[in-house]
Amino acid sequence: MSNERAVAVGSDGGTIATITVTYNPDLDILLRQQQQLTMAAVRYLVDNASAAHSQRKLGEVAAASRSDLRMLPTNIGLAAAINIGLRLVREEHPNVTAILLMDQDTEPGPDGLVSLGRAYDALRKRFGSEIALNPALIDSETGLSHGFHTIRGLRWARIRRLDDNPEPVMCASLNCSGTLASVETFDRIGGMDESFFLDMLDAEWSFRAAANGVRLLGVPATHFIHRMGQRSLRMWLFGWRVIPYRSPWRNRLVVRNTLRLIGRRHAPAVWKLWAVPKLLLTMVAHGLFDRNRGTQLGAILRGMGDAMLGRPVVPPARGVTN
């Protein structure tokens, strides 16, 4: 083990490993993240062919935080890079029993991993081993919670609890960043769907896991700082909400993958009911408030065509970081 103080989980003395996929990351944020995760048994950085200057700096970050850096020759997408990390944990660290997935721009804070690990142990004792957790993700710009996705009757809702109540939130979907589950759960359910490349892969995995008996739980007492999209927009719609602002290429991918996921049998009917109105709201928001509305709306329409025609993902020439 790379860290003798690793967080122990379960009665078998297993430990937590972390996987962070990078692509031209903000290196200051990434260094803070890795230093805050030192209680992990091992920390993998899987780089998706960042630019040369970023790769050099990534080596410095890995050395400073004693993280295990693996460089990929091409950008194969977030989903495929996560799956490589999952294989590395299984093959190289058999004593690891749980895996935490992290985005490159998420910060757990100095106590976040320990707090989530304790919640994981307590909830495994209560619900059994087939669970997957998310902490409360706090937007870095507004300080607002991104919320936990739940189903309430015929509503796809967000619960924005931030409290020390040990009662978890029963979730319908988890955010990829902050997902903690056992190695056995990842083995049984499988990794991420690589055809999704980047967006909506967490929803697809969550729906697949829930359909196969995994209980998805939110932990309001554990807070991670998280950046979603290129920046965040704070808007009032029957209460203050945080809306991620994405590049046109990202919006194209979100639309493509959302429509593809609607066609999956394991996606909940309530989510499907709300997914199309949400896409329409995205179009209205960009059409009314985005100075780049023409490019954004064109990208959204191309995403619809991608889904209908079954076109594969083609990353932009210079890519995007979020």
PDB file of C-alpha atoms in Angstrom, residues 19-34 37 44-48 50 54 58 61 78 101-108 176-178 198 225-227 229 250 320-322:
ATOM      1  CA  ILE A  19      -9.361   7.213  -9.748  1.00  0.00           C
ATOM      2  CA  THR A  20      -9.146  10.687 -11.279  1.00  0.00           C
ATOM      3  CA  VAL A  21      -9.233  11.073 -15.057  1.00  0.00           C
ATOM      4  CA  THR A  22      -7.494  14.204 -16.332  1.00  0.00           C
ATOM      5  CA  TYR A  23      -7.530  16.206 -19.536  1.00  0.00           C
ATOM      6  CA  ASN A  24      -5.673  19.547 -19.508  1.00  0.00           C
ATOM      7  CA  PRO A  25      -6.658  20.045 -15.864  1.00  0.00           C
ATOM      8  CA  ASP A  26      -6.322  23.071 -13.623  1.00  0.00           C
ATOM      9  CA  LEU A  27      -3.144  21.839 -11.958  1.00  0.00           C
ATOM     10  CA  ASP A  28      -3.562  23.839  -8.752  1.00  0.00           C
ATOM     11  CA  ILE A  29      -6.994  22.312  -8.152  1.00  0.00           C
ATOM     12  CA  LEU A  30      -5.732  18.851  -9.063  1.00  0.00           C
ATOM     13  CA  LEU A  31      -2.778  19.097  -6.681  1.00  0.00           C
ATOM     14  CA  ARG A  32      -5.080  20.164  -3.843  1.00  0.00           C
ATOM     15  CA  GLN A  33      -7.389  17.258  -4.639  1.00  0.00           C
ATOM     16  CA  GLN A  34      -4.640  14.662  -4.604  1.00  0.00           C
ATOM     17  CA  LEU A  37      -6.901  12.261  -0.794  1.00  0.00           C
ATOM     18  CA  TYR A  44      -4.534   6.800  -9.795  1.00  0.00           C
ATOM     19  CA  LEU A  45      -4.320   9.694 -12.229  1.00  0.00           C
ATOM     20  CA  VAL A  46      -5.293   8.516 -15.717  1.00  0.00           C
ATOM     21  CA  ASP A  47      -4.475  11.225 -18.261  1.00  0.00           C
ATOM     22  CA  ASN A  48      -6.407  11.392 -21.527  1.00  0.00           C
ATOM     23  CA  SER A  50      -3.357  16.242 -22.319  1.00  0.00           C
ATOM     24  CA  SER A  54       0.097  19.840 -19.080  1.00  0.00           C
ATOM     25  CA  LEU A  58       1.044  16.416 -14.283  1.00  0.00           C
ATOM     26  CA  VAL A  61       1.670  16.906  -9.390  1.00  0.00           C
ATOM     27  CA  LEU A  78     -13.779   9.783 -19.692  1.00  0.00           C
ATOM     28  CA  LEU A 101     -14.266   8.080  -8.713  1.00  0.00           C
ATOM     29  CA  MET A 102     -13.240  11.743  -8.925  1.00  0.00           C
ATOM     30  CA  ASP A 103     -13.447  14.458 -11.572  1.00  0.00           C
ATOM     31  CA  GLN A 104     -10.289  16.503 -12.014  1.00  0.00           C
ATOM     32  CA  ASP A 105     -11.973  19.638 -10.653  1.00  0.00           C
ATOM     33  CA  THR A 106     -13.529  18.195  -7.468  1.00  0.00           C
ATOM     34  CA  GLU A 107     -12.025  18.879  -4.031  1.00  0.00           C
ATOM     35  CA  PRO A 108     -13.035  16.640  -1.118  1.00  0.00           C
ATOM     36  CA  CYS A 176     -19.722  10.281 -11.382  1.00  0.00           C
ATOM     37  CA  SER A 177     -17.460  12.492  -9.282  1.00  0.00           C
ATOM     38  CA  GLY A 178     -17.701  11.281  -5.710  1.00  0.00           C
ATOM     39  CA  LEU A 198     -17.945  11.914 -21.572  1.00  0.00           C
ATOM     40  CA  ILE A 225     -16.459  21.143  -3.715  1.00  0.00           C
ATOM     41  CA  HIS A 226     -17.355  20.497  -7.361  1.00  0.00           C
ATOM     42  CA  ARG A 227     -17.195  22.407 -10.632  1.00  0.00           C
ATOM     43  CA  GLY A 229     -19.372  22.631 -16.804  1.00  0.00           C
ATOM     44  CA  ARG A 250     -20.506  19.459 -24.751  1.00  0.00           C
ATOM     45  CA  VAL A 320     -12.547  20.626 -23.919  1.00  0.00           C
ATOM     46  CA  THR A 321     -11.654  20.253 -20.244  1.00  0.00           C
ATOM     47  CA  ASN A 322     -15.164  20.138 -18.798  1.00  0.00           C
TER      48      ASN A 322
END
